[in-house]
mmCIF file with all atom_site columns, C-alpha atoms and ligand atoms in Angstrom:
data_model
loop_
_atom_site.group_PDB
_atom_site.id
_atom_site.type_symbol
_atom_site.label_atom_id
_atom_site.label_alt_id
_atom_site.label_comp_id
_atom_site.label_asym_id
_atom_site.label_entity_id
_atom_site.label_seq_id
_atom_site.pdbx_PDB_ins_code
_atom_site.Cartn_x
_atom_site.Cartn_y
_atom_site.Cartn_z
_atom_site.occupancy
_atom_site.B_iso_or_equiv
_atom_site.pdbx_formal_charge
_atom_site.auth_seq_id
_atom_site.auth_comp_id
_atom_site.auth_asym_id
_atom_site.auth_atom_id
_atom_site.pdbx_PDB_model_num
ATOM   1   C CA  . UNK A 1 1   ? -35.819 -41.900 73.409 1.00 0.00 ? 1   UNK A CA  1
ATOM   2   C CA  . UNK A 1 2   ? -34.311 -41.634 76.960 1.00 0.00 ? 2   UNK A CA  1
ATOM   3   C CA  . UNK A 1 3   ? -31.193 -43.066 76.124 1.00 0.00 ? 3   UNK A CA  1
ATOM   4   C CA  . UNK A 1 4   ? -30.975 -40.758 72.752 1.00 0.00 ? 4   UNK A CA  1
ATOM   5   C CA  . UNK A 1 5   ? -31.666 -37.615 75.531 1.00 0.00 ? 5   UNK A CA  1
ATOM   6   C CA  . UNK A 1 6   ? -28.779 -38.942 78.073 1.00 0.00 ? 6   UNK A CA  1
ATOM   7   C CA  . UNK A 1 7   ? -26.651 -39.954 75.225 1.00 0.00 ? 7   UNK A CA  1
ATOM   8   C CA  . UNK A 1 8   ? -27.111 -35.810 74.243 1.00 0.00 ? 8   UNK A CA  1
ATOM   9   C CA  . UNK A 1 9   ? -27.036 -34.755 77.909 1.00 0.00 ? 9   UNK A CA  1
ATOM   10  C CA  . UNK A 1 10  ? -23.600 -36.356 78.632 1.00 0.00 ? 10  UNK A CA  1
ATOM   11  C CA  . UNK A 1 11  ? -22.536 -34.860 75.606 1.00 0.00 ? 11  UNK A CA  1
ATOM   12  C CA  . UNK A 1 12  ? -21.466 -37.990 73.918 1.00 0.00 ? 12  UNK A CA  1
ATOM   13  C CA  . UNK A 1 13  ? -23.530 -36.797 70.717 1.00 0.00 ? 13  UNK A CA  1
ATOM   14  C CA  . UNK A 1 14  ? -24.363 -33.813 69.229 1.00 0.00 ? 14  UNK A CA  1
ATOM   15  C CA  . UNK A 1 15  ? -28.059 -31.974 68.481 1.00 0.00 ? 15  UNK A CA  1
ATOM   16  C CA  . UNK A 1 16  ? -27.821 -30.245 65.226 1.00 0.00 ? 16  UNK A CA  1
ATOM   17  C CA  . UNK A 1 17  ? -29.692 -27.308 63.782 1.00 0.00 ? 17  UNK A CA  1
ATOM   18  C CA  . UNK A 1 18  ? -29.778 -26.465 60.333 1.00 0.00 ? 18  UNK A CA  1
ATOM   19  C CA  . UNK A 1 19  ? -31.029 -22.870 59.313 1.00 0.00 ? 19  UNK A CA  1
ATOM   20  C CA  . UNK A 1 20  ? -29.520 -19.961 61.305 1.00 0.00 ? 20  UNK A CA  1
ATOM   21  C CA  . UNK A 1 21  ? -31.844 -17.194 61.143 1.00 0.00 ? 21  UNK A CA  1
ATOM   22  C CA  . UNK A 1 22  ? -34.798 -15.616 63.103 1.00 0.00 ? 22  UNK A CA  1
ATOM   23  C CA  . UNK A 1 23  ? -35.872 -18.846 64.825 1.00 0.00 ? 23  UNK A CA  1
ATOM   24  C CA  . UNK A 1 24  ? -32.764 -21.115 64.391 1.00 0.00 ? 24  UNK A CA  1
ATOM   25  C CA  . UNK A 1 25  ? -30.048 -19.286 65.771 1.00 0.00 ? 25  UNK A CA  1
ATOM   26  C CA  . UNK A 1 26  ? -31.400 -18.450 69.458 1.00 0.00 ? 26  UNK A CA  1
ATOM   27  C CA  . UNK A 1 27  ? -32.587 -22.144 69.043 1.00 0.00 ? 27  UNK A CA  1
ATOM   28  C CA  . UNK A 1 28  ? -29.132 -23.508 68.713 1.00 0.00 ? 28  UNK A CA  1
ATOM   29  C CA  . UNK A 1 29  ? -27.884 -20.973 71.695 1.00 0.00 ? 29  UNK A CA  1
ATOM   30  C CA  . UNK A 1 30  ? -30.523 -22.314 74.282 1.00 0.00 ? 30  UNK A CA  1
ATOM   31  C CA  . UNK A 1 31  ? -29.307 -25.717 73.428 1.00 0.00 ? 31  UNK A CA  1
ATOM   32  C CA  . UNK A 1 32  ? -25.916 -24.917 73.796 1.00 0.00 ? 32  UNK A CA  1
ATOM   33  C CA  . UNK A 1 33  ? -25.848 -23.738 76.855 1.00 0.00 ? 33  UNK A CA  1
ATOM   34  C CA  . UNK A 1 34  ? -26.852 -27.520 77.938 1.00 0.00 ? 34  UNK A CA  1
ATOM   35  C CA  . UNK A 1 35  ? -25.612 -29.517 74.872 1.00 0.00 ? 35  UNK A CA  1
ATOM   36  C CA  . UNK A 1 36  ? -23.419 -29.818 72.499 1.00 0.00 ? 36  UNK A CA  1
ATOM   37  C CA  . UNK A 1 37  ? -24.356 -28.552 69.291 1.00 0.00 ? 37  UNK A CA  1
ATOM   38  C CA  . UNK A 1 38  ? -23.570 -27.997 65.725 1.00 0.00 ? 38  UNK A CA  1
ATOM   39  C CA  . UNK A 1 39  ? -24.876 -24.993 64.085 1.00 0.00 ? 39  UNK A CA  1
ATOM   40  C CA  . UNK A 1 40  ? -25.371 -25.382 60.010 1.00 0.00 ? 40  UNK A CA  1
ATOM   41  C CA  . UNK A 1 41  ? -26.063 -22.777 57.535 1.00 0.00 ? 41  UNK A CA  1
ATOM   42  C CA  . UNK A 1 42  ? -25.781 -22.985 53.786 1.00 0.00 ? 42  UNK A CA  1
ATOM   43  C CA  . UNK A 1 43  ? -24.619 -19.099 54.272 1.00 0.00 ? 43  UNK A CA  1
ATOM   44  C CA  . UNK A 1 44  ? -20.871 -18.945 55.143 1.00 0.00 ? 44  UNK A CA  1
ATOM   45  C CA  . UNK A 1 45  ? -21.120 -15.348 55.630 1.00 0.00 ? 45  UNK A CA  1
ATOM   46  C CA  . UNK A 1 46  ? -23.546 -15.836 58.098 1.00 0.00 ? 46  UNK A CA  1
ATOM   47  C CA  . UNK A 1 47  ? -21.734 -18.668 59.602 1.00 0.00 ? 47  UNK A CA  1
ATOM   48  C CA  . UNK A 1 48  ? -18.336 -16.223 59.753 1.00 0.00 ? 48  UNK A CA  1
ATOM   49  C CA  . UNK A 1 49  ? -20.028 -13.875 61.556 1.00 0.00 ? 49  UNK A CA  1
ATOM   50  C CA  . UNK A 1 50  ? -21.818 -16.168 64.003 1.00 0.00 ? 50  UNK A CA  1
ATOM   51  C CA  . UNK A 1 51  ? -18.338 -17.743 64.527 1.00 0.00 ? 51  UNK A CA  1
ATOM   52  C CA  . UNK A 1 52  ? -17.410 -13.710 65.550 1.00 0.00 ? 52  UNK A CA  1
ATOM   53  C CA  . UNK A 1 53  ? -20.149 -13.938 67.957 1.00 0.00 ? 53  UNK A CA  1
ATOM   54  C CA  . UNK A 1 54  ? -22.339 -11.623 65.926 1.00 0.00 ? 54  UNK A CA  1
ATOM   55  C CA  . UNK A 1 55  ? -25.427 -12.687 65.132 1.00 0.00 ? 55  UNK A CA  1
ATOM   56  C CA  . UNK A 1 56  ? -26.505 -11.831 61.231 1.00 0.00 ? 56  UNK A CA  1
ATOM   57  C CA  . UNK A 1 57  ? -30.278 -10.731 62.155 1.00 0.00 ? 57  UNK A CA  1
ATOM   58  C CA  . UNK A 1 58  ? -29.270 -8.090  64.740 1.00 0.00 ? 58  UNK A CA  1
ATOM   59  C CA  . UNK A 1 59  ? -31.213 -9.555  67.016 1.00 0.00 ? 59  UNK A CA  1
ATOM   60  C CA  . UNK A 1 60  ? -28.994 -11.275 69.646 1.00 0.00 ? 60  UNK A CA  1
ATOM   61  C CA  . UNK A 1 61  ? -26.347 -9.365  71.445 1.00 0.00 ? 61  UNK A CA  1
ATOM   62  C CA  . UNK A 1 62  ? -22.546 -11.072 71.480 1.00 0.00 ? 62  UNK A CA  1
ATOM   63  C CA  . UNK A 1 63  ? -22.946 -12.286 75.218 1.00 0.00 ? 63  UNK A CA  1
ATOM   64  C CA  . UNK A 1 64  ? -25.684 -14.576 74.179 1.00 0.00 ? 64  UNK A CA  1
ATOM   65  C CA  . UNK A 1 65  ? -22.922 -16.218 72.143 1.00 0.00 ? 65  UNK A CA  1
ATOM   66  C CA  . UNK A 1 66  ? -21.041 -16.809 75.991 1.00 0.00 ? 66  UNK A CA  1
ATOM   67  C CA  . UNK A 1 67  ? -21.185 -19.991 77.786 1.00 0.00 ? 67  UNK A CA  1
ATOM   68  C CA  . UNK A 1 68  ? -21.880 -21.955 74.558 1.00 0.00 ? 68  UNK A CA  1
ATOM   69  C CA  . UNK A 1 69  ? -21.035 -25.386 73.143 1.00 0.00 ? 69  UNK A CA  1
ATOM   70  C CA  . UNK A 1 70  ? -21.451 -24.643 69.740 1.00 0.00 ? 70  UNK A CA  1
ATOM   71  C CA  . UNK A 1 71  ? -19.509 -25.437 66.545 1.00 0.00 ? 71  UNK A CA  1
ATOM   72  C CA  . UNK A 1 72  ? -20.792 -23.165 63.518 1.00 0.00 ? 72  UNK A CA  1
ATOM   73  C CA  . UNK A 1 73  ? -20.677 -24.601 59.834 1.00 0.00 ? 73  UNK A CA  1
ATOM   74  C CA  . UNK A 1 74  ? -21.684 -24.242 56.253 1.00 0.00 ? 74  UNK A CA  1
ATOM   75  C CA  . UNK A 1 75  ? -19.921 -27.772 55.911 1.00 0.00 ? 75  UNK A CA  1
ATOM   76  C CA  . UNK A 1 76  ? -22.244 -30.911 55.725 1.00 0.00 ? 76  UNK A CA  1
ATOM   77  C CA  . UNK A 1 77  ? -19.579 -33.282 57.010 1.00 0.00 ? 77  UNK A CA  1
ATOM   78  C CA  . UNK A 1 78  ? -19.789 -31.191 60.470 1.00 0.00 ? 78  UNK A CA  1
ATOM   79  C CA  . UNK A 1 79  ? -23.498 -32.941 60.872 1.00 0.00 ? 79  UNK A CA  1
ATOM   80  C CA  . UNK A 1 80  ? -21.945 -35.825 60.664 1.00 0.00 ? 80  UNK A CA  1
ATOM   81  C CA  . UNK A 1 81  ? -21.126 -35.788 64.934 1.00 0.00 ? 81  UNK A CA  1
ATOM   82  C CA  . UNK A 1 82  ? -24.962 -35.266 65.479 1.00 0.00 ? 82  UNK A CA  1
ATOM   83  C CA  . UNK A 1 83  ? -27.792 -37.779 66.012 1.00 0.00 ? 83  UNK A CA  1
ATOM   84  C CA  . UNK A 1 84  ? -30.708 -35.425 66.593 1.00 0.00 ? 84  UNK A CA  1
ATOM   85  C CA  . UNK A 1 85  ? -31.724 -32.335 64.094 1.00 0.00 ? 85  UNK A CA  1
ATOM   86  C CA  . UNK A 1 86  ? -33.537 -29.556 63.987 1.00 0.00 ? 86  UNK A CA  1
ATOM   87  C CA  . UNK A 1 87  ? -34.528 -28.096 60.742 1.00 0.00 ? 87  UNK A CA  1
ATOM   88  C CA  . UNK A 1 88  ? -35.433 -23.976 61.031 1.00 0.00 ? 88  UNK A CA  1
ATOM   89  C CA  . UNK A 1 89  ? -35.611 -22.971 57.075 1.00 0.00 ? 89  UNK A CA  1
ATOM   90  C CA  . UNK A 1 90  ? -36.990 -20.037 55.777 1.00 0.00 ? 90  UNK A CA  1
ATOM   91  C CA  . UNK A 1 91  ? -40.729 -21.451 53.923 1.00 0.00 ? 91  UNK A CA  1
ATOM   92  C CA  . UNK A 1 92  ? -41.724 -18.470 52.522 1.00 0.00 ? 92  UNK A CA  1
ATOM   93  C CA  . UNK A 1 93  ? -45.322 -17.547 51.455 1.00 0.00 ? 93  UNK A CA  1
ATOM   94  C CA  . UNK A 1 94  ? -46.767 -15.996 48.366 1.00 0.00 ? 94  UNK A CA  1
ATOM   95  C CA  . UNK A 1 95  ? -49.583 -13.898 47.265 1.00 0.00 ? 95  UNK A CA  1
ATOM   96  C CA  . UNK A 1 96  ? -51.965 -17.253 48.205 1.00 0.00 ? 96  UNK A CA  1
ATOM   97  C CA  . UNK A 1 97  ? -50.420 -17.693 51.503 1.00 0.00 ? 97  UNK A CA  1
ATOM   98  C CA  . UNK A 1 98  ? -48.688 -20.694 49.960 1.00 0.00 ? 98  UNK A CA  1
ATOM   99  C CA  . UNK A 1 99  ? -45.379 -21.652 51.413 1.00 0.00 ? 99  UNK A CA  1
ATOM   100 C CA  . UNK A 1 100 ? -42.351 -22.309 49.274 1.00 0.00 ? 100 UNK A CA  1
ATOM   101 C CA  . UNK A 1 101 ? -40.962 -25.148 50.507 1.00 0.00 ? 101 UNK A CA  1
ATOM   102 C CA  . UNK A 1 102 ? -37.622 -25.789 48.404 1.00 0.00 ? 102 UNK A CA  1
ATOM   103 C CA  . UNK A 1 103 ? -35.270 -24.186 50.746 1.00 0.00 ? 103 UNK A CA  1
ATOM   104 C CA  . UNK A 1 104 ? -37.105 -27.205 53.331 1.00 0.00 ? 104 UNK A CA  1
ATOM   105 C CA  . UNK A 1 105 ? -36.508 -29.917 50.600 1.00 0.00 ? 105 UNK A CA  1
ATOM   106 C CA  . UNK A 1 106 ? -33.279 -28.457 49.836 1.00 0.00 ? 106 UNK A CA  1
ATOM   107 C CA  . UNK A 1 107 ? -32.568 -28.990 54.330 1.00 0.00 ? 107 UNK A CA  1
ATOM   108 C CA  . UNK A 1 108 ? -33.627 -32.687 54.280 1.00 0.00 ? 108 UNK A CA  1
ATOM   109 C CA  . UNK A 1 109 ? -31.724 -33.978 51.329 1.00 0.00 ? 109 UNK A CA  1
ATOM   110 C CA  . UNK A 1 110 ? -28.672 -32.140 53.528 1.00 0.00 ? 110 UNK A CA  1
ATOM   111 C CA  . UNK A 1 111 ? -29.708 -33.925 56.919 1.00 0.00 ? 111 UNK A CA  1
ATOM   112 C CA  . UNK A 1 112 ? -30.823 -37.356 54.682 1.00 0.00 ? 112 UNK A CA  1
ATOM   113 C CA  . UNK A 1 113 ? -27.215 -37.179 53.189 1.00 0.00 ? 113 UNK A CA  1
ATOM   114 C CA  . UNK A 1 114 ? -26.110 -37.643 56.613 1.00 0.00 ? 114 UNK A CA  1
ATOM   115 C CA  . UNK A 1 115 ? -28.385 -39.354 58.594 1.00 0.00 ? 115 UNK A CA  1
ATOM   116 C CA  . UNK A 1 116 ? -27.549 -42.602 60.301 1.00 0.00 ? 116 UNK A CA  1
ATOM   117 C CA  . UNK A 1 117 ? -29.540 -45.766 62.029 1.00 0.00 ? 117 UNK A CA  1
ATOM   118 C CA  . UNK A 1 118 ? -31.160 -44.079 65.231 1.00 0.00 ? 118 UNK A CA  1
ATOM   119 C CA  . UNK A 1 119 ? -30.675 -40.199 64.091 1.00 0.00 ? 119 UNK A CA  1
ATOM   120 C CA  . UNK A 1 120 ? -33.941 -38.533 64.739 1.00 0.00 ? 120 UNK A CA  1
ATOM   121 C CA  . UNK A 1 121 ? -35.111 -35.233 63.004 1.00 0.00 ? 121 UNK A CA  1
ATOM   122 C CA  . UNK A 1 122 ? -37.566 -32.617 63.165 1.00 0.00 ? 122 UNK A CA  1
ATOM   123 C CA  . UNK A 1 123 ? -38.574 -29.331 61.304 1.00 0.00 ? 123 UNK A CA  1
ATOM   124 C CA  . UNK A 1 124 ? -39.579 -26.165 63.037 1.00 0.00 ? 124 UNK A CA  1
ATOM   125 C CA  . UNK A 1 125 ? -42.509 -25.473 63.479 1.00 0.00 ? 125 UNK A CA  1
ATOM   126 C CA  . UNK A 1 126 ? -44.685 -26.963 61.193 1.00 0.00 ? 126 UNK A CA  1
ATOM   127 C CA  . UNK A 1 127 ? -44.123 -30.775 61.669 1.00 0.00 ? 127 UNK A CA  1
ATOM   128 C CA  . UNK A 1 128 ? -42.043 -33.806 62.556 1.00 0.00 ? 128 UNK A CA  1
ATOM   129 C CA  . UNK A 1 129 ? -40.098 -35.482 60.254 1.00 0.00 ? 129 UNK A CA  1
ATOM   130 C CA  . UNK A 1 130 ? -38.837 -38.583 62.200 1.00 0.00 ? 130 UNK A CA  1
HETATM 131 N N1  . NAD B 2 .   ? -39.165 -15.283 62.031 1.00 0.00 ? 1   NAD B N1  1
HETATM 132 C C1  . NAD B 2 .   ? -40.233 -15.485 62.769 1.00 0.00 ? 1   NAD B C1  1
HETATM 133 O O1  . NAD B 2 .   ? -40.726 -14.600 63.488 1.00 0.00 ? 1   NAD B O1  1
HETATM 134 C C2  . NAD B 2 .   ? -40.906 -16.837 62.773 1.00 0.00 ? 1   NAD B C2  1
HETATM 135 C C3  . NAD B 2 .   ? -41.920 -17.062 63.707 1.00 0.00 ? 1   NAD B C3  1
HETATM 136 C C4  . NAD B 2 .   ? -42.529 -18.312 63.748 1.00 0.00 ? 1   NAD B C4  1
HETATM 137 C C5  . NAD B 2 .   ? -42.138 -19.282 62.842 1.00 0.00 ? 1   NAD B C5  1
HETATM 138 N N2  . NAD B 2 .   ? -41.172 -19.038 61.934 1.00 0.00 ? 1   NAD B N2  1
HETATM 139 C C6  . NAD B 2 .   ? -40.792 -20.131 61.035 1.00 0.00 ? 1   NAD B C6  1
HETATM 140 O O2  . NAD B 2 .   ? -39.487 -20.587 61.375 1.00 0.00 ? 1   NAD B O2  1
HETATM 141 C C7  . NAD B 2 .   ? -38.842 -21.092 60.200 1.00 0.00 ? 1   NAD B C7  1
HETATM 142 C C8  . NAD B 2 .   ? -37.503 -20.361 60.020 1.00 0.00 ? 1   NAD B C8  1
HETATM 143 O O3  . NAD B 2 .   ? -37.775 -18.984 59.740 1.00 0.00 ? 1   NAD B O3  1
HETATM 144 P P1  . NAD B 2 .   ? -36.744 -17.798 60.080 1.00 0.00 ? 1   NAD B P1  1
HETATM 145 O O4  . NAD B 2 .   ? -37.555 -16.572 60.211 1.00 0.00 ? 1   NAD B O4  1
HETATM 146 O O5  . NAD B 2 .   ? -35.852 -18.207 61.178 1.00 0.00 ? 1   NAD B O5  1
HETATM 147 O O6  . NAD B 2 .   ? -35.908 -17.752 58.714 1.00 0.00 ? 1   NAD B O6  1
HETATM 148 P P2  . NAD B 2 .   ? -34.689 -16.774 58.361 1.00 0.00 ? 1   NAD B P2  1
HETATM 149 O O7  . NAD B 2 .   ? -34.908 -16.316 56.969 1.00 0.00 ? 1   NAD B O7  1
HETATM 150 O O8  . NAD B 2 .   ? -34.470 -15.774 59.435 1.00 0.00 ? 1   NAD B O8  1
HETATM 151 O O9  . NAD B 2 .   ? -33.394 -17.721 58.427 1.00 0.00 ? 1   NAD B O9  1
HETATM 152 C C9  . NAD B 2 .   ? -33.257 -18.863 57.713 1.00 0.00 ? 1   NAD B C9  1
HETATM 153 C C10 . NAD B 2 .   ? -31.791 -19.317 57.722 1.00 0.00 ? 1   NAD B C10 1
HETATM 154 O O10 . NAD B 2 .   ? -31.796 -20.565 57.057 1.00 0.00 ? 1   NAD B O10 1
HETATM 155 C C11 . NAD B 2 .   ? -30.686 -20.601 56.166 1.00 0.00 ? 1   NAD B C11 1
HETATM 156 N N3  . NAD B 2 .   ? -30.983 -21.585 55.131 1.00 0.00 ? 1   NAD B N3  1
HETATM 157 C C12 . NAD B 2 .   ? -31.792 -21.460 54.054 1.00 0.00 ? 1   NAD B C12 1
HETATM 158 N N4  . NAD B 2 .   ? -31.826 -22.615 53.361 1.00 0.00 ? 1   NAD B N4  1
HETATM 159 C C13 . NAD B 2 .   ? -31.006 -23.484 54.026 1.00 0.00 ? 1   NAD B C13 1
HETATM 160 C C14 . NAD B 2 .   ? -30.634 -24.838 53.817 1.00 0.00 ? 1   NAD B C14 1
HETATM 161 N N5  . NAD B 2 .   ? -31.110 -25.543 52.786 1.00 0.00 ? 1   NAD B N5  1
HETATM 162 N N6  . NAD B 2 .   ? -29.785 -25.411 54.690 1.00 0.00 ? 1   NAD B N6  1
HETATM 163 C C15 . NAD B 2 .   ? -29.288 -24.718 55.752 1.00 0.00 ? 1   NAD B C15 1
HETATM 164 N N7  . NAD B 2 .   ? -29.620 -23.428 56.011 1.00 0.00 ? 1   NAD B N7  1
HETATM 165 C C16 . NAD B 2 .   ? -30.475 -22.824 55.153 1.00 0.00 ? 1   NAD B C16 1
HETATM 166 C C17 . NAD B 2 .   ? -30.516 -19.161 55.684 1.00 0.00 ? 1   NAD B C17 1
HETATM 167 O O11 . NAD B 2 .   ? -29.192 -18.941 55.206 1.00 0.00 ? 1   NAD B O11 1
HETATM 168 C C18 . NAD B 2 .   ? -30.834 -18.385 56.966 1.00 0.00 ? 1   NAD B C18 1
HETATM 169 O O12 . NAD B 2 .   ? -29.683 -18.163 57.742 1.00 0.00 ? 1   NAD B O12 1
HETATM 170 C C19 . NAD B 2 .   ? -39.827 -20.869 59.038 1.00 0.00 ? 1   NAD B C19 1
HETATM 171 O O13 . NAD B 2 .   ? -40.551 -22.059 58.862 1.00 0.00 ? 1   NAD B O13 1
HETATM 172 C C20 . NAD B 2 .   ? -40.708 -19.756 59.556 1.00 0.00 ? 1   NAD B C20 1
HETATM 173 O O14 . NAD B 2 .   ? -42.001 -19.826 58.947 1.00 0.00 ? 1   NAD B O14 1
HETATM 174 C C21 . NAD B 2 .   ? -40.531 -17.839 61.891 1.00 0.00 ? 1   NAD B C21 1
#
């Protein structure tokens, strides 16, 4: 795991996070400020605007964008330059406080599409993946 967290450190991999909303998107930014990072969404509107420095929620203003190493995507083959990912998917609840979790399935056939020998991946918040 050291060697996975230098390898990411010296910026000879990337961390990826998949889902750029509420929770994702400031994610991504605090890594990027330190690592390298690729930012997926499967919303390419989002992802233009994010690539303007605007962030779709309205909740991050554009100089939170500054100082980061960040490549924005809606393209899967973009994941391809990370080892470690973060999954931050809407899940949803209904009437029964059950969570729908196909957007999650729908996130780690997209990172298990892509994922190599050694890749580690988590989801956010509710448990590890790896
Ligand atoms: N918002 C909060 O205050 C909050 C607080 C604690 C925990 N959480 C949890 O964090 C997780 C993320 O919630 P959020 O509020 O950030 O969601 P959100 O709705 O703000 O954003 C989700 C983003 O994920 C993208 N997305 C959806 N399906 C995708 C897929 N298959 N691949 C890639 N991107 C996809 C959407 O386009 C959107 O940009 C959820 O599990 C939520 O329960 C949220």
């Amino acid at each position: 795991m050291l060697e996975k967290y230098t390898e990411l450190k010296d910026k000879h991999t990337a961390i990826a996070v998949i889902g750029l909303g509420y929770v994702g998107l400031p994610l991504a930014l605090a890594f990027a400020k330190k690592l390298k990072v690729i930012g997926f969404d499967i919303n390419a509107e989002r992802v233009e605007k994010m690539r303007n420095h605007i962030d779709p929620s309205n909740e991050l203003s554009k100089e939170e964008f500054n100082d980061c190493d960040i490549q924005f995507s809606s393209d899967i083959q973009a994941l391809k330059a990370s080892t470690f990912y973060v999954i931050a998917v809407p899940t949803p609840i209904d009437d029964s406080n059950l969570p729908d979790l196909k957007p999650l399935l729908a996130a780690t056939k997209t990172v298990g599409s892509t994922l190599k020998k050694g890749d580690s991946s988590m989801n956010f918040p509710l448990f590890s993946i790896s």
